[in-house]
Amino acid sequence: MTDQDLATKAPESDAAEGSIVPGDTKAQQGASMGEHCTTDRPTPTGETPTGEMSKLGDVEVYITKPSDYPHSPSKLLLLLSSGTGIHSVNNQLQADKFAGEGFLVVMPDQFAGDPIPKSVTDPRNYQESDPSLIEQVKLRAAETAKSFMIDMWLARQTPEKVLPLLHKVIEGAKEEFADAVANGGGVYAVGYCFGGRYVLLLAGEQPDSVLGGQAVKDEEAGVVKAGPIIKAGALAHGTLVTKQDIEALKAPVTMACVENDQLFPDDVREEGRKYLESKNIEHEINVYSNVPHGFAVLGEYEEETIKQSQQWAFDQMLNWLKAH
C-alpha cells in the first residue's frame, strides 16, 4: 500500500445548530457532500443482494448473515451507510461482503425513510463533448439545485434524530442476535461517509443526554458521561466529523481517509492524530491518494488506481474489525 500514509484525523465539521453533540456547527457552513457519496456508482455486474429487509426496535434494517450462521459463531456488525441509504443495492452488497467474511451485519435506516435526495439532472447524463450555452446553463442550474437540496437534507439529519434510531436498533440486535454479540464480546461498527461520523460517536464517551438523544441543557453542570457503545469501529472518508468527536474516542477505531479531502481536511486529520497519540488511544488511519471522497463505497470504477484503493480500504477495515 505504497500510496498511503499513516495518519489520524480529528475532523472539524458541520452539523445542525442546537445539536446535542458539543462542537457541532451548521451543516451549511461546511463543504457539501460529494457526488461519490450521494449517488451510487454502477453496480458490479452479476451481483445481487442476499440479505433481507426486517425491523429491529421498530426501525427498518437490512440484515445479512454468513452462509453457515448460526451453525458457526459470528460477530455482530452495525453498518452505517452513506446518504444513499439502506435500499441502495450497492450498500446492500457492501453489507453482504462483510457477511461473507463472517459478520452478521445489520444496516439500519438511520435516515428514517429520508435518504439523500436524488438529482433530477445527473451531470453524467450529458454526453455532448461541447454542450451548447443553454445546456451549460441548465447543467449549472441543476448542480446548484442539487447542492441546495443536499445541504437542506444534511440540516435535517441531526444527532437528535439519528442517535435514538441507532440505539433502538442496537438494543433490538442485542436481543435478537445475543449469540453474535456474546461471541464478539460486544457490537462492532463500520461506516461510510455520513455513517462514518456516527461510528465515532458510538465509539466515544459522550454525555448521557447525547447518547439518549436529548439536548444538553447545561454543559457545566457535571454532566454524566457514558460510552463507548461499540467494541471497535472502522470508517471510510467520514463527513461532518468534529474535533470533539475525535477527542471523545475511547474504543479502537481505524479510518480510511482521502488526501486533500475538503470534507475531512488534512490539517484536521493531523491535529487529531497528535491528540490520539498523546492520549495513547488505539487508532489507525491510512491516507489514500488520487481517489475521490466516497471511493471506498462499493461500486464500479474504470480507473485501476481507484479499484485497487477501494480493495485496500476494505481490507484495512476488515482486518481491524477481525483483530479486535
PDB file of C-alpha atoms in Angstrom, residues 43 47 62 105 132 140 158 173 227 238:
ATOM      1  CA  THR A  43     -23.329  -1.899  -9.532  1.00  0.00           C
ATOM      2  CA  GLU A  47     -24.112  -9.226  -8.240  1.00  0.00           C
ATOM      3  CA  TYR A  62     -31.190  -4.702   6.107  1.00  0.00           C
ATOM      4  CA  VAL A 105     -24.449  -7.462   9.513  1.00  0.00           C
ATOM      5  CA  SER A 132     -24.461  24.476 -26.086  1.00  0.00           C
ATOM      6  CA  ARG A 140     -25.103  24.559 -13.739  1.00  0.00           C
ATOM      7  CA  THR A 158     -29.035  15.708  13.168  1.00  0.00           C
ATOM      8  CA  ALA A 173     -29.981  -6.517  17.792  1.00  0.00           C
ATOM      9  CA  GLY A 227     -19.938   5.023  26.302  1.00  0.00           C
ATOM     10  CA  GLY A 238     -16.114  10.331   7.258  1.00  0.00           C
TER      11      GLY A 238
END
